Short mmCIF file of C-alpha atoms in Angstrom, two decimals:
data_model
loop_
_atom_site.label_atom_id
_atom_site.label_comp_id
_atom_site.label_asym_id
_atom_site.label_seq_id
_atom_site.Cartn_x
_atom_site.Cartn_y
_atom_site.Cartn_z
CA UNK A 292 -19.63 -51.66 49.04
CA UNK A 293 -16.75 -50.21 47.11
CA UNK A 294 -18.54 -50.81 43.80
CA UNK A 295 -21.66 -49.20 45.20
CA UNK A 296 -19.76 -46.10 46.30
CA UNK A 297 -17.99 -45.96 42.97
CA UNK A 298 -21.31 -46.12 41.11
CA UNK A 299 -22.78 -43.39 43.29
CA UNK A 300 -19.69 -41.24 42.79
CA UNK A 301 -19.84 -41.73 39.05
CA UNK A 302 -23.50 -40.76 38.99
CA UNK A 303 -22.78 -37.64 41.02
CA UNK A 304 -20.00 -36.68 38.59
CA UNK A 305 -22.33 -37.11 35.63
CA UNK A 306 -24.99 -34.95 37.29
CA UNK A 307 -22.45 -32.25 38.16
CA UNK A 308 -21.04 -32.29 34.63
CA UNK A 309 -24.52 -31.95 33.23
CA UNK A 310 -25.28 -29.03 35.54
CA UNK A 311 -22.02 -27.33 34.59
CA UNK A 312 -22.75 -27.75 30.90
CA UNK A 313 -26.27 -26.43 31.31
CA UNK A 314 -25.12 -23.42 33.32
CA UNK A 315 -22.22 -22.53 31.06
CA UNK A 316 -24.26 -22.93 27.88
CA UNK A 317 -26.90 -20.68 29.37
CA UNK A 318 -24.29 -17.97 29.88
CA UNK A 319 -23.12 -17.85 26.24
CA UNK A 320 -23.71 -14.36 24.89
CA UNK A 321 -25.52 -14.89 21.61
CA UNK A 322 -25.12 -11.21 20.71
CA UNK A 323 -21.35 -11.56 20.38
CA UNK A 324 -19.28 -13.43 17.83
CA UNK A 325 -15.64 -14.16 18.70
CA UNK A 326 -13.09 -14.68 15.94
CA UNK A 327 -9.32 -14.93 15.81
CA UNK A 328 -7.05 -13.27 13.31
CA UNK A 329 -3.75 -11.55 12.66
CA UNK A 330 -2.89 -7.99 11.77
CA UNK A 331 -2.18 -8.04 8.07
CA UNK A 332 1.45 -7.80 7.03
CA UNK A 333 1.60 -5.14 4.33
CA UNK A 334 5.00 -4.35 2.89
CA UNK A 335 6.33 -2.65 -0.21
CA UNK A 336 9.76 -3.00 -1.79
CA UNK A 337 11.22 0.38 -2.71
CA UNK A 338 13.67 0.92 -5.56
CA UNK A 339 15.03 3.68 -7.76
CA UNK A 340 13.48 4.17 -11.18
CA UNK A 341 16.92 4.78 -12.71
CA UNK A 342 20.25 2.97 -12.31
CA UNK A 343 23.22 4.52 -10.58
CA UNK A 344 25.63 4.62 -7.68
CA UNK A 345 24.05 5.19 -4.27
CA UNK A 346 25.27 8.40 -2.67
CA UNK A 347 23.20 8.40 0.53
CA UNK A 348 21.01 5.96 2.47
CA UNK A 349 19.15 8.19 4.90
CA UNK A 350 17.18 5.64 6.93
CA UNK A 351 18.02 2.69 9.15
CA UNK A 352 15.93 -0.38 9.90
CA UNK A 353 13.18 0.52 12.36
CA UNK A 354 13.07 4.19 11.37
CA UNK A 355 9.70 5.76 10.72
CA UNK A 356 9.19 7.61 7.44
CA UNK A 357 6.57 10.05 6.24
CA UNK A 358 4.91 10.12 2.84
CA UNK A 359 7.07 12.06 0.37
CA UNK A 360 10.17 11.96 2.58
CA UNK A 361 13.50 11.38 0.79
CA UNK A 362 15.09 8.17 2.06
CA UNK A 363 17.95 7.55 -0.41
CA UNK A 364 19.87 9.47 -3.08
CA UNK A 365 21.90 8.42 -6.13
CA UNK A 366 24.97 10.18 -7.47
CA UNK A 367 23.21 12.58 -9.86
CA UNK A 368 26.15 14.23 -11.71
CA UNK A 369 25.49 12.53 -15.05
CA UNK A 370 21.73 13.02 -14.81
CA UNK A 371 22.25 16.71 -14.01
CA UNK A 372 24.57 17.07 -17.01
CA UNK A 373 22.01 15.42 -19.30
CA UNK A 374 19.34 17.78 -18.04
CA UNK A 375 21.56 20.83 -18.56
CA UNK A 376 22.27 19.64 -22.12
CA UNK A 377 18.54 19.22 -22.76
CA UNK A 378 17.82 22.73 -21.48
CA UNK A 379 20.46 24.12 -23.84
CA UNK A 380 18.98 22.17 -26.75
CA UNK A 381 15.57 23.67 -26.04
CA UNK A 382 17.03 27.18 -26.19
CA UNK A 383 18.87 26.39 -29.40
CA UNK A 384 15.90 24.86 -31.20
CA UNK A 385 13.65 27.69 -30.04
CA UNK A 386 15.99 30.18 -31.74
CA UNK A 387 16.18 28.08 -34.91
CA UNK A 388 12.40 27.78 -34.96
CA UNK A 389 12.00 31.55 -34.67
CA UNK A 390 14.48 32.11 -37.52
CA UNK A 391 12.78 29.52 -39.74
CA UNK A 392 9.41 31.10 -39.04
CA UNK A 393 10.61 34.53 -40.17
CA UNK A 394 12.09 33.11 -43.37
CA UNK A 395 8.92 31.17 -44.11
CA UNK A 396 6.66 34.18 -43.53
CA UNK A 397 8.89 36.31 -45.78
CA UNK A 398 8.85 33.71 -48.56
CA UNK A 399 5.11 33.18 -48.12
CA UNK A 400 4.47 36.88 -48.74
CA UNK A 401 6.75 36.88 -51.79
CA UNK A 402 5.15 33.71 -53.11
CA UNK A 403 1.70 35.29 -52.97
CA UNK A 404 3.12 38.12 -55.13
CA UNK A 405 4.72 35.46 -57.39
CA UNK A 406 8.13 36.92 -56.58
CA UNK A 407 9.61 33.52 -55.64
CA UNK A 408 9.19 30.05 -57.09
CA UNK A 409 7.06 27.21 -55.71
CA UNK A 410 10.24 25.33 -54.87
CA UNK A 411 11.61 28.21 -52.79
CA UNK A 412 8.30 28.47 -50.92
CA UNK A 413 8.16 24.71 -50.30
CA UNK A 414 11.74 24.68 -49.04
CA UNK A 415 11.02 27.50 -46.58
CA UNK A 416 7.89 25.76 -45.33
CA UNK A 417 9.72 22.45 -44.91
CA UNK A 418 12.54 24.15 -42.99
CA UNK A 419 10.03 25.81 -40.68
CA UNK A 420 8.09 22.56 -40.09
CA UNK A 421 11.38 20.78 -39.36
CA UNK A 422 12.41 23.50 -36.89
CA UNK A 423 9.07 23.18 -35.09
CA UNK A 424 9.47 19.39 -34.86
CA UNK A 425 13.02 19.70 -33.57
CA UNK A 426 11.91 22.13 -30.89
CA UNK A 427 9.09 19.85 -29.77
CA UNK A 428 11.54 16.96 -29.61
CA UNK A 429 13.92 19.06 -27.52
CA UNK A 430 11.09 19.97 -25.13
CA UNK A 431 10.20 16.29 -24.71
CA UNK A 432 13.85 15.44 -24.07
CA UNK A 433 14.02 18.18 -21.45
CA UNK A 434 11.02 16.72 -19.62
CA UNK A 435 12.52 13.22 -19.84
CA UNK A 436 15.92 14.22 -18.47
CA UNK A 437 14.30 16.28 -15.72
CA UNK A 438 12.29 13.23 -14.65
CA UNK A 439 15.43 11.11 -14.72
CA UNK A 440 17.12 13.65 -12.44
CA UNK A 441 14.15 13.64 -10.06
CA UNK A 442 14.25 9.84 -9.94
CA UNK A 443 17.74 9.93 -8.42
CA UNK A 444 15.97 10.67 -5.12
CA UNK A 445 13.97 7.82 -3.62
CA UNK A 446 10.96 9.05 -1.67
CA UNK A 447 8.61 7.12 0.59
CA UNK A 448 5.26 6.59 -1.15
CA UNK A 449 3.42 6.73 2.19
CA UNK A 450 3.89 6.58 5.93
CA UNK A 451 5.59 3.46 7.24
CA UNK A 452 8.51 1.81 9.03
CA UNK A 453 11.72 0.61 7.39
CA UNK A 454 11.90 -3.13 8.00
CA UNK A 455 14.82 -4.02 5.72
CA UNK A 456 17.72 -1.90 4.45
CA UNK A 457 19.12 -3.85 1.52
CA UNK A 458 21.82 -1.61 0.03
CA UNK A 459 24.55 0.73 1.30
CA UNK A 460 26.17 3.93 -0.02
CA UNK A 461 28.69 3.23 -2.77
CA UNK A 462 26.76 0.31 -4.20
CA UNK A 463 25.72 0.46 -7.85
CA UNK A 464 22.11 -0.57 -8.30
CA UNK A 465 19.95 -1.26 -11.31
CA UNK A 466 16.57 0.33 -11.85
CA UNK A 467 13.85 -1.49 -9.86
CA UNK A 468 16.46 -3.19 -7.63
CA UNK A 469 15.14 -3.18 -4.05
CA UNK A 470 17.05 -0.95 -1.62
CA UNK A 471 14.48 -0.74 1.21
CA UNK A 472 11.49 -2.72 2.36
CA UNK A 473 8.83 -0.53 3.93
CA UNK A 474 6.12 -1.75 6.27
CA UNK A 475 2.92 0.25 5.84
CA UNK A 476 1.44 1.47 9.12
CA UNK A 477 -1.87 2.91 7.92
CA UNK A 478 -4.53 1.80 7.58
CA UNK A 479 -4.30 -1.19 9.95
CA UNK A 480 -6.59 -4.11 9.32
CA UNK A 481 -6.97 -7.63 10.66
CA UNK A 482 -7.57 -10.67 8.51
CA UNK A 483 -9.98 -13.17 10.03
CA UNK A 484 -12.36 -15.91 8.90
CA UNK A 485 -16.01 -16.66 9.65
CA UNK A 486 -17.92 -19.87 8.92
CA UNK A 487 -21.03 -20.04 6.77
CA UNK A 488 -23.40 -20.46 9.70
CA UNK A 489 -22.41 -17.06 11.06
CA UNK A 490 -21.98 -15.30 7.72
CA UNK A 491 -25.57 -14.09 7.65
CA UNK A 492 -25.17 -12.39 11.03
CA UNK A 493 -22.44 -9.95 10.04
CA UNK A 494 -22.33 -7.00 7.65
CA UNK A 495 -20.16 -4.05 6.70
CA UNK A 496 -19.62 -1.46 9.40
CA UNK A 497 -20.44 -3.66 12.40
CA UNK A 498 -18.57 -2.56 15.49
CA UNK A 499 -15.88 -4.81 16.94
CA UNK A 500 -13.65 -4.98 19.99
CA UNK A 501 -10.11 -6.10 19.27
CA UNK A 502 -7.98 -7.69 22.00
CA UNK A 503 -4.29 -8.52 21.82
CA UNK A 504 -2.45 -11.13 23.88
CA UNK A 505 -0.29 -8.36 25.34
CA UNK A 506 -1.36 -6.93 28.67
CA UNK A 507 -1.16 -3.22 29.35
CA UNK A 508 1.17 -2.81 32.37
CA UNK A 509 -0.85 0.18 33.52
CA UNK A 510 -4.14 -1.72 33.77
CA UNK A 511 -3.08 -5.35 33.91
CA UNK A 512 -5.64 -6.09 31.17
CA UNK A 513 -5.18 -7.05 27.54
CA UNK A 514 -4.83 -4.08 25.26
CA UNK A 515 -8.19 -3.30 23.67
CA UNK A 516 -9.05 -1.43 20.48
CA UNK A 517 -12.18 -0.57 18.57
CA UNK A 518 -12.76 -1.48 14.95
CA UNK A 519 -15.33 -2.19 12.28
CA UNK A 520 -15.89 -4.76 9.58
CA UNK A 521 -14.68 -3.25 6.32
CA UNK A 522 -14.70 -6.19 3.93
CA UNK A 523 -16.48 -9.54 3.61
CA UNK A 524 -15.34 -11.92 0.89
CA UNK A 525 -18.09 -13.04 -1.51
CA UNK A 526 -16.45 -16.44 -2.02
CA UNK A 527 -15.64 -19.25 0.39
CA UNK A 528 -12.23 -20.85 0.83
CA UNK A 529 -10.70 -23.68 2.80
CA UNK A 530 -9.67 -22.76 6.33
CA UNK A 531 -6.03 -21.58 6.50
CA UNK A 532 -3.80 -23.60 8.81
CA UNK A 533 -3.22 -20.54 10.98
CA UNK A 534 -6.87 -20.37 12.08
CA UNK A 535 -7.07 -21.64 15.66
CA UNK A 536 -10.70 -22.53 16.12
CA UNK A 537 -12.06 -26.03 16.67
CA UNK A 538 -15.20 -25.46 14.61
CA UNK A 539 -13.40 -23.85 11.65
CA UNK A 540 -10.44 -26.16 11.06
CA UNK A 541 -12.09 -28.42 8.48
CA UNK A 542 -14.80 -26.18 7.03
CA UNK A 543 -15.15 -23.66 4.26
CA UNK A 544 -14.92 -20.12 5.57
CA UNK A 545 -15.27 -16.54 4.37
CA UNK A 546 -12.45 -14.06 4.79
CA UNK A 547 -13.25 -10.75 6.44
CA UNK A 548 -11.21 -7.63 7.08
CA UNK A 549 -11.58 -5.64 10.29
CA UNK A 550 -10.27 -2.08 10.26
CA UNK A 551 -8.79 -0.71 13.48
CA UNK A 552 -9.95 2.81 14.36
CA UNK A 553 -7.72 3.75 17.30
CA UNK A 554 -4.26 2.85 16.01
CA UNK A 555 -1.21 3.17 18.26
CA UNK A 556 2.44 2.09 18.33
CA UNK A 557 1.65 -1.16 20.18
CA UNK A 558 -0.15 -2.74 17.23
CA UNK A 559 2.40 -4.66 15.17
CA UNK A 560 2.09 -6.42 11.86
CA UNK A 561 1.47 -10.14 12.16
CA UNK A 562 0.27 -9.80 15.78
CA UNK A 563 -2.44 -12.33 16.75
CA UNK A 564 -5.70 -10.80 17.93
CA UNK A 565 -9.10 -11.74 19.27
CA UNK A 566 -12.04 -10.05 17.56
CA UNK A 567 -15.38 -9.71 19.32
CA UNK A 568 -18.13 -8.62 16.94
CA UNK A 569 -21.22 -6.94 18.32
CA UNK A 570 -23.99 -8.63 16.32
CA UNK A 571 -26.51 -6.07 17.54
CA UNK A 572 -24.73 -3.10 15.98
CA UNK A 573 -26.46 -1.73 12.90
CA UNK A 574 -23.43 -1.49 10.69
CA UNK A 575 -23.20 0.53 7.50
CA UNK A 576 -21.61 0.30 4.14
CA UNK A 577 -17.88 0.89 4.27
CA UNK A 578 -15.29 1.12 1.56
#
């Protein structure tokens, strides 16, 4: 009897499992494609273009910066002195050029009247040409020293957040030596991967819904954002270890980039996300 009941129970379980599979498979939304990815970590190391002693470090780790904002300053006394010297040299060579020009024009007029020798004319012309060259050299040196002076201020190339402050005031740094690491905040995109069987169903500009694992305390639901597919790789690659999808772990996949439209302060670099692509959206070409 016990074996009979066990057999009946097993049969019932098989039937129920089959019904569950049939019902759940029937509920799969074929118009949606779900992928998993992470917000791309995009950082830039910032350094001075000239060597020197740091005078000021104006930002701390975690501070937001705007494009063009000064974030560090070198001691600029020597660079200012070099620039002042170059400005004086420009004024001096300009005066010498003007004097050489007058002498050359005077000798040129006398030479045409055969009042001076060929050698005197040639010497005046050479002196004038040399004065012109010296003035041009002085102008170039002025531009160079002015640029060197400007480079004593380190400015943020674009909007971002300071993630690492490497140096402190008083430190002497070489040119190109990192003093800050800046995390870029815009644009925000998510790196994800799609297998070959789904590749033909997606295209540039398709609308996506992006979900984070973090729940909004005001709604109790996962934070949701809108986005669009902005890049699809033309070449396949092996699945990265970070991809958490049973059907993608051992296959070749194509990398895609999803741009987030409604950016806010809750989206952080490296954050894992769920991407739901609306396969019915028309999409459009996107740069």
